[in-house]
Amino acid sequence: KNEVEQSPQNLTAQEGEFITINCSYSVGISALHWLQQHPGGGIVSLFMLSSGKKKHGRLIATINIQEKHSSLHITASHPRDSAVYICAVRSEETSGSRLTFGEGTQLTVNP
Amino acid sequence: NAGVTQTPKFQVLKTGQSMTLQCAQDMNHNSMYWYRQDPGMGLRLIYYSASEGTTDKGEVPNGYNVSRLNKREFSLRLESAAPSQTSVYFCASSDFFGGLSGGYTFGSGTRLTVV
C-alpha cells in the first residue's frame, strides 16, 4: 500500500462544475503539498498545508491531520484547469525536506 | 526569473552511454533533489542534498550518481545508461525555515530515452 493515495485517478468535468480531489496518507507528516502538472510537463506548487485550510483564487485546500486526509477543491472549473494534480507529504521522520508523492489525479475539464 | 533551471530538456542515449543532467537554482535554497517520473507511478526520489556538501540516496539510487557542486548546482550522472532509465527527470529545490516556509520549486524536466 502506498503511503500516499489519491482519488479519483481520473476525473472528467464540465466547465463550471465544483471539483474535489482527495488525498489520504498513512504516515505522520509535518506538511502536505498540492502540486499541479500541466500537459507540457512542468510542475508547479499550489499549496503547502500543515493544518486547516488555504485558499488561492478558485482553489481551496483543506487538511485533517487526525484523519490523515486532505482535499483540493476547484470552484467554477475551467478547461485551463485541466492538468494532473499531485499530493505529496513530508514525513515527520525524514530530513532534508523530502517528499513522498501520490500518483496524481488526471483532471479534464470540458467546455 | 528566479527558479530552477534544468538542462537538457530532451536527450536520447544508446545503452551504455553516459551523460550528466545539470540543475541550478537561484533562490538560495539549501536542499536540492532529483526525481524520476514514470507512467502510473508517483515521482520517486533518486538522490537528494539536504545542504551544500552533503548528498544522500533516495528510493531509487541504483545506476545514478550526484554531485552538489556548490549551493546553486546539483548534477545527476548516468554512468552507463540502461533502457530502464528511460523516464522524465525533475530537479527540485526547497528551503524550510522552522517549518513555516513552503518554498519547493521544480525544474521543467528532462525527457530521457535510452535505446
CSV table of N, CA, C and O in Angstrom, one decimal, chain B:
chain,number,residue,atom,x,y,z
B,1,ASN,N,14.1,35.3,-14.4
B,1,ASN,CA,13.1,34.9,-13.4
B,1,ASN,C,13.8,33.9,-12.4
B,1,ASN,O,14.5,33.0,-12.9
B,2,ALA,N,13.5,34.0,-11.1
B,2,ALA,CA,14.0,33.1,-10.1
B,2,ALA,C,13.4,31.7,-10.3
B,2,ALA,O,12.3,31.6,-10.7
B,3,GLY,N,14.2,30.7,-10.1
B,3,GLY,CA,13.7,29.4,-10.3
B,3,GLY,C,14.8,28.3,-10.4
B,3,GLY,O,15.9,28.5,-10.0
B,4,VAL,N,14.3,27.2,-10.9
B,4,VAL,CA,15.2,26.0,-11.1
B,4,VAL,C,15.4,25.8,-12.5
B,4,VAL,O,14.4,25.6,-13.3
B,5,THR,N,16.6,25.7,-13.0
B,5,THR,CA,16.9,25.5,-14.4
B,5,THR,C,17.5,24.2,-14.6
B,5,THR,O,18.6,23.9,-14.0
B,6,GLN,N,16.9,23.4,-15.5
B,6,GLN,CA,17.4,22.0,-15.8
B,6,GLN,C,17.8,22.0,-17.3
B,6,GLN,O,17.1,22.5,-18.1
B,7,THR,N,18.9,21.3,-17.5
B,7,THR,CA,19.3,21.1,-18.9
B,7,THR,C,19.9,19.6,-19.0
B,7,THR,O,20.5,19.1,-18.1
B,8,PRO,N,19.7,19.0,-20.2
B,8,PRO,CA,18.9,19.4,-21.3
B,8,PRO,C,17.4,19.1,-21.1
B,8,PRO,O,17.1,18.5,-20.1
B,9,LYS,N,16.6,19.6,-22.0
B,9,LYS,CA,15.1,19.3,-21.9
B,9,LYS,C,14.8,17.9,-22.5
B,9,LYS,O,13.9,17.2,-22.1
B,10,PHE,N,15.6,17.5,-23.5
B,10,PHE,CA,15.4,16.2,-24.1
B,10,PHE,C,16.7,15.6,-24.4
B,10,PHE,O,17.7,16.3,-24.7
B,11,GLN,N,16.8,14.2,-24.3
B,11,GLN,CA,18.0,13.5,-24.6
B,11,GLN,C,17.7,12.1,-25.0
B,11,GLN,O,16.9,11.4,-24.4
B,12,VAL,N,18.4,11.6,-26.1
B,12,VAL,CA,18.3,10.2,-26.4
B,12,VAL,C,19.7,9.6,-26.3
B,12,VAL,O,20.7,10.2,-26.8
B,13,LEU,N,19.8,8.5,-25.6
B,13,LEU,CA,21.1,7.9,-25.4
B,13,LEU,C,21.0,6.4,-25.9
B,13,LEU,O,20.0,5.8,-25.8
B,14,LYS,N,22.2,5.9,-26.2
B,14,LYS,CA,22.3,4.5,-26.5
B,14,LYS,C,22.6,3.8,-25.2
B,14,LYS,O,23.3,4.3,-24.4
B,15,THR,N,22.2,2.5,-25.1
B,15,THR,CA,22.6,1.7,-23.9
B,15,THR,C,24.1,1.7,-23.7
B,15,THR,O,24.8,1.5,-24.7
B,16,GLY,N,24.5,2.0,-22.5
B,16,GLY,CA,25.9,2.1,-22.2
B,16,GLY,C,26.5,3.4,-22.2
B,16,GLY,O,27.6,3.6,-21.6
B,17,GLN,N,25.9,4.4,-22.8
B,17,GLN,CA,26.4,5.8,-22.9
B,17,GLN,C,26.3,6.4,-21.5
B,17,GLN,O,25.4,6.0,-20.7
B,18,SER,N,27.1,7.5,-21.3
B,18,SER,CA,26.9,8.2,-20.1
B,18,SER,C,26.5,9.6,-20.4
B,18,SER,O,26.7,10.1,-21.5
B,19,MET,N,25.9,10.3,-19.4
B,19,MET,CA,25.5,11.7,-19.5
B,19,MET,C,25.3,12.3,-18.1
B,19,MET,O,25.1,11.5,-17.1
B,20,THR,N,25.3,13.6,-18.1
B,20,THR,CA,25.1,14.3,-16.9
B,20,THR,C,23.9,15.3,-17.1
B,20,THR,O,24.0,16.1,-18.0
B,21,LEU,N,23.0,15.3,-16.2
B,21,LEU,CA,21.9,16.2,-16.2
B,21,LEU,C,22.3,17.4,-15.2
B,21,LEU,O,22.7,17.1,-14.1
B,22,GLN,N,22.1,18.6,-15.7
B,22,GLN,CA,22.5,19.7,-14.9
B,22,GLN,C,21.3,20.4,-14.3
B,22,GLN,O,20.2,20.4,-14.9
B,23,CYS,N,21.5,20.9,-13.1
B,23,CYS,CA,20.4,21.6,-12.4
B,23,CYS,C,21.0,22.8,-11.6
B,23,CYS,O,22.0,22.6,-10.9
B,24,ALA,N,20.4,24.0,-11.7
B,24,ALA,CA,20.9,25.1,-11.0
B,24,ALA,C,19.7,25.9,-10.4
B,24,ALA,O,18.7,26.0,-11.1
B,25,GLN,N,19.8,26.4,-9.2
B,25,GLN,CA,18.7,27.2,-8.6
B,25,GLN,C,19.3,28.5,-8.1
B,25,GLN,O,20.4,28.5,-7.6
B,26,ASP,N,18.5,29.5,-8.2
B,26,ASP,CA,19.0,30.9,-7.8
B,26,ASP,C,18.1,31.4,-6.7
B,26,ASP,O,18.0,32.7,-6.5
B,27,MET,N,17.5,30.6,-5.9
B,27,MET,CA,16.7,31.0,-4.8
B,27,MET,C,17.3,30.9,-3.4
B,27,MET,O,16.7,31.1,-2.4
B,28,ASN,N,18.6,30.6,-3.4
B,28,ASN,CA,19.4,30.4,-2.2
B,28,ASN,C,18.8,29.3,-1.3
B,28,ASN,O,18.9,29.3,-0.1
B,29,HIS,N,18.2,28.3,-2.0
B,29,HIS,CA,17.7,27.1,-1.2
B,29,HIS,C,18.8,26.2,-0.7
B,29,HIS,O,19.8,26.1,-1.4
B,30,ASN,N,18.6,25.6,0.4
B,30,ASN,CA,19.6,24.7,1.0
B,30,ASN,C,19.5,23.3,0.4
B,30,ASN,O,20.5,22.7,0.2
B,31,SER,N,18.3,22.8,0.2
B,31,SER,CA,18.1,21.4,-0.2
B,31,SER,C,17.8,21.3,-1.7
B,31,SER,O,17.0,22.1,-2.2
B,32,MET,N,18.3,20.3,-2.3
B,32,MET,CA,18.1,20.0,-3.7
B,32,MET,C,17.8,18.5,-3.9
B,32,MET,O,18.3,17.7,-3.1
B,33,TYR,N,17.1,18.2,-5.0
B,33,TYR,CA,16.6,16.8,-5.2
B,33,TYR,C,16.6,16.4,-6.7
B,33,TYR,O,16.4,17.3,-7.5
B,34,TRP,N,16.8,15.2,-6.9
B,34,TRP,CA,16.5,14.6,-8.2
B,34,TRP,C,15.4,13.5,-8.1
B,34,TRP,O,15.5,12.6,-7.3
B,35,TYR,N,14.4,13.7,-9.0
B,35,TYR,CA,13.3,12.7,-9.0
B,35,TYR,C,13.2,12.2,-10.4
B,35,TYR,O,13.5,12.8,-11.4
B,36,ARG,N,12.6,11.0,-10.5
B,36,ARG,CA,12.2,10.5,-11.8
B,36,ARG,C,10.7,10.2,-11.8
B,36,ARG,O,10.1,9.9,-10.7
B,37,GLN,N,10.1,10.4,-12.9
B,37,GLN,CA,8.6,10.2,-13.1
B,37,GLN,C,8.3,9.2,-14.2
B,37,GLN,O,8.7,9.4,-15.3
B,38,ASP,N,7.7,8.1,-13.8
B,38,ASP,CA,7.3,7.1,-14.8
B,38,ASP,C,5.8,6.9,-14.8
B,38,ASP,O,5.1,7.1,-13.8
B,39,PRO,N,5.3,6.5,-16.0
B,39,PRO,CA,3.8,6.3,-16.1
B,39,PRO,C,3.3,5.4,-15.0
B,39,PRO,O,3.8,4.4,-14.7
B,40,GLY,N,2.2,5.8,-14.4
B,40,GLY,CA,1.5,5.0,-13.4
B,40,GLY,C,2.1,5.0,-12.1
B,40,GLY,O,1.7,4.3,-11.2
B,41,MET,N,3.2,5.8,-11.9
B,41,MET,CA,3.9,5.9,-10.6
B,41,MET,C,4.0,7.3,-10.2
B,41,MET,O,4.1,8.2,-11.1
B,42,GLY,N,4.1,7.6,-8.9
B,42,GLY,CA,4.4,8.9,-8.5
B,42,GLY,C,5.8,9.2,-8.7
B,42,GLY,O,6.6,8.4,-8.9
B,43,LEU,N,6.2,10.5,-8.5
B,43,LEU,CA,7.6,10.9,-8.5
B,43,LEU,C,8.3,10.1,-7.5
B,43,LEU,O,7.9,10.0,-6.3
B,44,ARG,N,9.5,9.6,-7.9
B,44,ARG,CA,10.3,8.9,-6.9
B,44,ARG,C,11.7,9.5,-6.8
B,44,ARG,O,12.3,9.9,-7.8
B,45,LEU,N,12.1,9.6,-5.5
B,45,LEU,CA,13.4,10.3,-5.2
B,45,LEU,C,14.6,9.5,-5.6
B,45,LEU,O,14.7,8.3,-5.1
B,46,ILE,N,15.5,10.0,-6.4
B,46,ILE,CA,16.7,9.3,-6.7
B,46,ILE,C,17.8,9.6,-5.7
B,46,ILE,O,18.4,8.7,-5.1
B,47,TYR,N,18.2,10.9,-5.6
B,47,TYR,CA,19.1,11.4,-4.6
B,47,TYR,C,18.7,12.7,-4.2
B,47,TYR,O,18.0,13.4,-4.8
B,48,TYR,N,19.2,13.1,-3.0
B,48,TYR,CA,19.0,14.5,-2.5
B,48,TYR,C,20.2,15.0,-1.8
B,48,TYR,O,21.1,14.2,-1.4
B,49,SER,N,20.2,16.3,-1.7
B,49,SER,CA,21.3,17.0,-1.0
B,49,SER,C,20.6,17.9,0.0
B,49,SER,O,20.0,18.9,-0.4
B,50,ALA,N,20.6,17.6,1.3
B,50,ALA,CA,20.0,18.4,2.3
B,50,ALA,C,20.6,19.8,2.4
B,50,ALA,O,20.0,20.7,2.7
B,51,SER,N,21.9,19.8,2.2
B,51,SER,CA,22.6,21.1,2.3
B,51,SER,C,23.9,21.0,1.5
B,51,SER,O,24.4,19.9,1.2
B,52,GLU,N,24.5,22.1,1.2
B,52,GLU,CA,25.8,22.1,0.4
B,52,GLU,C,26.8,21.2,1.1
B,52,GLU,O,27.0,21.3,2.3
B,53,GLY,N,27.4,20.3,0.3
B,53,GLY,CA,28.4,19.4,0.9
B,53,GLY,C,27.9,18.1,1.3
B,53,GLY,O,28.7,17.2,1.7
B,54,THR,N,26.6,17.9,1.2
B,54,THR,CA,26.1,16.5,1.6
B,54,THR,C,25.2,16.0,0.5
B,54,THR,O,24.5,16.8,-0.2
B,55,THR,N,25.2,14.7,0.3
B,55,THR,CA,24.3,14.0,-0.6
B,55,THR,C,23.9,12.7,0.0
B,55,THR,O,24.6,12.1,0.8
B,56,ASP,N,22.7,12.3,-0.3
B,56,ASP,CA,22.1,11.0,0.3
B,56,ASP,C,21.3,10.3,-0.8
B,56,ASP,O,20.7,11.0,-1.6
B,57,LYS,N,21.2,9.0,-0.6
B,57,LYS,CA,20.4,8.2,-1.5
B,57,LYS,C,18.9,8.3,-1.2
B,57,LYS,O,18.5,8.5,0.0
B,58,GLY,N,18.1,8.3,-2.3
B,58,GLY,CA,16.7,8.3,-2.1
B,58,GLY,C,16.1,6.9,-2.3
B,58,GLY,O,16.8,5.9,-1.9
B,59,GLU,N,15.0,6.8,-2.9
B,59,GLU,CA,14.3,5.5,-3.1
B,59,GLU,C,15.0,4.6,-4.2
B,59,GLU,O,15.0,3.4,-4.1
B,60,VAL,N,15.4,5.3,-5.3
B,60,VAL,CA,15.8,4.5,-6.4
B,60,VAL,C,17.2,5.0,-6.9
B,60,VAL,O,17.3,5.5,-8.0
B,61,PRO,N,18.3,4.9,-6.1
B,61,PRO,CA,19.6,5.4,-6.5
B,61,PRO,C,20.4,4.6,-7.4
B,61,PRO,O,21.4,5.1,-8.0
B,62,ASN,N,20.1,3.4,-7.7
B,62,ASN,CA,21.0,2.5,-8.4
B,62,ASN,C,21.1,2.9,-9.9
B,62,ASN,O,20.1,3.2,-10.6
B,63,GLY,N,22.4,3.0,-10.3
B,63,GLY,CA,22.6,3.4,-11.7
B,63,GLY,C,22.9,4.9,-11.8
B,63,GLY,O,23.1,5.4,-12.9
B,64,TYR,N,22.8,5.7,-10.7
B,64,TYR,CA,23.0,7.1,-10.7
B,64,TYR,C,24.1,7.6,-9.7
B,64,TYR,O,24.3,6.9,-8.7
B,65,ASN,N,24.6,8.7,-10.0
B,65,ASN,CA,25.5,9.4,-9.1
B,65,ASN,C,25.2,10.9,-9.1
B,65,ASN,O,24.6,11.4,-10.1
B,66,VAL,N,25.5,11.6,-8.0
B,66,VAL,CA,25.2,13.0,-8.0
B,66,VAL,C,26.4,13.8,-7.5
B,66,VAL,O,27.3,13.2,-6.8
B,67,SER,N,26.4,15.1,-7.8
B,67,SER,CA,27.4,16.0,-7.2
B,67,SER,C,26.7,17.3,-6.8
B,67,SER,O,26.0,17.9,-7.7
B,68,ARG,N,26.9,17.7,-5.6
B,68,ARG,CA,26.4,19.0,-5.2
B,68,ARG,C,27.7,19.9,-5.3
B,68,ARG,O,28.5,20.0,-4.5
B,69,LEU,N,27.7,20.6,-6.5
B,69,LEU,CA,28.9,21.3,-6.9
B,69,LEU,C,29.1,22.6,-6.0
B,69,LEU,O,30.2,23.0,-5.7
B,70,ASN,N,28.0,23.2,-5.6
B,70,ASN,CA,28.0,24.4,-4.7
B,70,ASN,C,26.6,24.5,-4.3
B,70,ASN,O,25.7,23.7,-4.6
B,71,LYS,N,26.2,25.6,-3.6
B,71,LYS,CA,24.9,25.8,-3.1
B,71,LYS,C,23.8,25.8,-4.3
B,71,LYS,O,22.7,25.4,-4.1
B,72,ARG,N,24.2,26.3,-5.4
B,72,ARG,CA,23.3,26.5,-6.5
B,72,ARG,C,23.1,25.3,-7.4
B,72,ARG,O,22.0,25.1,-7.9
B,73,GLU,N,24.1,24.4,-7.5
B,73,GLU,CA,24.1,23.4,-8.6
B,73,GLU,C,24.2,22.0,-8.0
B,73,GLU,O,24.9,21.7,-7.1
B,74,PHE,N,23.3,21.1,-8.7
B,74,PHE,CA,23.2,19.8,-8.2
B,74,PHE,C,23.1,18.9,-9.5
B,74,PHE,O,22.0,19.0,-10.2
B,75,SER,N,24.1,18.1,-9.8
B,75,SER,CA,24.0,17.4,-11.1
B,75,SER,C,23.8,15.9,-10.9
B,75,SER,O,24.1,15.4,-9.8
B,76,LEU,N,23.2,15.3,-11.9
B,76,LEU,CA,22.8,13.8,-11.8
B,76,LEU,C,23.5,13.2,-13.0
B,76,LEU,O,23.4,13.6,-14.1
B,77,ARG,N,24.3,12.1,-12.7
B,77,ARG,CA,25.1,11.4,-13.7
B,77,ARG,C,24.6,10.0,-13.9
B,77,ARG,O,24.4,9.3,-12.9
B,78,LEU,N,24.4,9.6,-15.1
B,78,LEU,CA,24.2,8.2,-15.5
B,78,LEU,C,25.5,7.7,-16.1
B,78,LEU,O,25.9,8.2,-17.2
B,79,GLU,N,26.1,6.8,-15.4
B,79,GLU,CA,27.5,6.3,-15.9
B,79,GLU,C,27.3,5.4,-17.1
B,79,GLU,O,28.2,5.4,-18.0
B,80,SER,N,26.3,4.5,-17.1
B,80,SER,CA,26.1,3.5,-18.2
B,80,SER,C,24.6,3.3,-18.3
B,80,SER,O,24.0,2.5,-17.6
B,81,ALA,N,24.1,4.1,-19.2
B,81,ALA,CA,22.6,4.2,-19.3
B,81,ALA,C,22.0,2.9,-19.7
B,81,ALA,O,22.6,2.1,-20.5
B,82,ALA,N,20.8,2.6,-19.2
B,82,ALA,CA,20.1,1.4,-19.4
B,82,ALA,C,18.7,1.8,-19.8
B,82,ALA,O,18.2,2.8,-19.4
B,83,PRO,N,18.0,0.9,-20.7
B,83,PRO,CA,16.6,1.2,-21.1
B,83,PRO,C,15.7,1.5,-19.9
B,83,PRO,O,14.7,2.3,-20.0
B,84,SER,N,15.9,0.9,-18.7
B,84,SER,CA,15.1,1.1,-17.5
B,84,SER,C,15.2,2.5,-17.0
B,84,SER,O,14.4,2.9,-16.1
B,85,GLN,N,16.2,3.2,-17.5
B,85,GLN,CA,16.4,4.6,-17.0
B,85,GLN,C,15.6,5.6,-17.9
B,85,GLN,O,15.7,6.8,-17.7
B,86,THR,N,14.9,5.1,-18.9
B,86,THR,CA,14.1,5.9,-19.7
B,86,THR,C,13.0,6.5,-18.8
B,86,THR,O,12.2,5.7,-18.2
B,87,SER,N,12.9,7.8,-18.7
B,87,SER,CA,12.0,8.4,-17.8
B,87,SER,C,12.0,9.9,-18.0
B,87,SER,O,12.7,10.5,-18.8
B,88,VAL,N,11.2,10.6,-17.2
B,88,VAL,CA,11.3,12.1,-17.1
B,88,VAL,C,11.9,12.4,-15.8
B,88,VAL,O,11.4,12.0,-14.7
B,89,TYR,N,12.9,13.2,-15.8
B,89,TYR,CA,13.7,13.6,-14.6
B,89,TYR,C,13.4,15.0,-14.2
B,89,TYR,O,13.4,15.9,-15.1
B,90,PHE,N,13.2,15.2,-12.9
B,90,PHE,CA,12.9,16.5,-12.4
B,90,PHE,C,13.9,16.8,-11.3
B,90,PHE,O,14.1,16.0,-10.4
B,91,CYS,N,14.4,18.0,-11.4
B,91,CYS,CA,15.2,18.6,-10.3
B,91,CYS,C,14.3,19.5,-9.5
B,91,CYS,O,13.4,20.1,-10.0
B,92,ALA,N,14.5,19.6,-8.2
B,92,ALA,CA,13.7,20.5,-7.3
B,92,ALA,C,14.6,21.0,-6.2
B,92,ALA,O,15.7,20.4,-5.9
B,93,SER,N,14.2,22.1,-5.7
B,93,SER,CA,14.9,22.7,-4.5
B,93,SER,C,13.9,23.2,-3.5
B,93,SER,O,12.7,23.4,-3.8
B,94,SER,N,14.3,23.2,-2.2
B,94,SER,CA,13.5,23.7,-1.2
B,94,SER,C,14.3,24.3,0.0
B,94,SER,O,15.5,23.9,0.1
B,95,ASP,N,13.7,25.1,0.7
B,95,ASP,CA,14.3,25.6,2.0
B,95,ASP,C,13.2,25.9,3.0
B,95,ASP,O,12.2,26.6,2.7
B,96,PHE,N,13.3,25.3,4.1
B,96,PHE,CA,12.2,25.4,5.1
B,96,PHE,C,12.8,26.2,6.3
B,96,PHE,O,13.8,25.7,6.9
B,97,PHE,N,12.2,27.2,6.7
B,97,PHE,CA,12.7,28.0,7.8
B,97,PHE,C,11.7,27.7,9.0
B,97,PHE,O,10.6,28.2,9.1
B,98,GLY,N,12.2,26.8,9.9
B,98,GLY,CA,11.4,26.4,11.0
B,98,GLY,C,10.1,25.8,10.6
B,98,GLY,O,9.1,25.8,11.4
B,99,GLY,N,10.0,25.2,9.4
B,99,GLY,CA,8.8,24.5,9.0
B,99,GLY,C,7.7,25.4,8.5
B,99,GLY,O,6.6,25.0,8.2
B,100,LEU,N,8.0,26.7,8.4
B,100,LEU,CA,6.9,27.7,8.1
B,100,LEU,C,6.9,28.0,6.6
B,100,LEU,O,5.9,28.3,6.0
B,101,SER,N,8.0,27.8,5.9
B,101,SER,CA,8.1,28.2,4.5
B,101,SER,C,7.8,27.0,3.6
B,101,SER,O,8.3,25.9,3.9
B,102,GLY,N,7.0,27.2,2.6
B,102,GLY,CA,6.7,26.1,1.7
B,102,GLY,C,7.5,26.0,0.5
B,102,GLY,O,7.4,25.0,-0.2
B,103,GLY,N,8.5,26.9,0.4
B,103,GLY,CA,9.3,27.0,-0.9
B,103,GLY,C,9.9,25.7,-1.5
B,103,GLY,O,10.9,25.3,-1.1
B,104,TYR,N,9.1,25.2,-2.4
B,104,TYR,CA,9.5,23.9,-3.0
B,104,TYR,C,9.3,24.2,-4.5
B,104,TYR,O,8.2,24.3,-4.9
B,105,THR,N,10.4,24.2,-5.3
B,105,THR,CA,10.3,24.6,-6.7
B,105,THR,C,10.9,23.6,-7.6
B,105,THR,O,12.0,23.0,-7.3
B,106,PHE,N,10.2,23.3,-8.7
B,106,PHE,CA,10.7,22.2,-9.6
B,106,PHE,C,11.2,22.8,-10.9
B,106,PHE,O,10.8,23.9,-11.4
B,107,GLY,N,12.2,22.1,-11.5
B,107,GLY,CA,12.6,22.4,-12.8
B,107,GLY,C,11.6,22.0,-13.8
B,107,GLY,O,10.6,21.3,-13.5
B,108,SER,N,11.8,22.3,-15.1
B,108,SER,CA,10.8,21.9,-16.1
B,108,SER,C,10.9,20.5,-16.6
B,108,SER,O,10.1,20.1,-17.4
B,109,GLY,N,11.9,19.8,-16.2
B,109,GLY,CA,12.0,18.3,-16.5
B,109,GLY,C,12.9,18.1,-17.7
B,109,GLY,O,13.2,18.9,-18.6
B,110,THR,N,13.5,16.8,-17.7
B,110,THR,CA,14.3,16.3,-18.8
B,110,THR,C,13.7,15.0,-19.2
B,110,THR,O,13.6,14.1,-18.4
B,111,ARG,N,13.3,14.9,-20.5
B,111,ARG,CA,12.8,13.7,-21.0
B,111,ARG,C,13.9,12.9,-21.6
B,111,ARG,O,14.5,13.3,-22.6
B,112,LEU,N,14.3,11.8,-21.0
B,112,LEU,CA,15.4,10.9,-21.4
B,112,LEU,C,14.9,9.6,-21.9
B,112,LEU,O,14.1,8.9,-21.3
B,113,THR,N,15.4,9.3,-23.1
B,113,THR,CA,15.1,8.0,-23.7
B,113,THR,C,16.4,7.2,-23.9
B,113,THR,O,17.3,7.8,-24.5
B,114,VAL,N,16.4,6.0,-23.4
B,114,VAL,CA,17.6,5.1,-23.6
B,114,VAL,C,17.2,4.0,-24.6
B,114,VAL,O,16.3,3.2,-24.3
B,115,VAL,N,17.9,3.9,-25.7
B,115,VAL,CA,17.5,2.9,-26.7
B,115,VAL,C,18.6,1.8,-26.8
B,115,VAL,O,19.7,2.0,-26.3
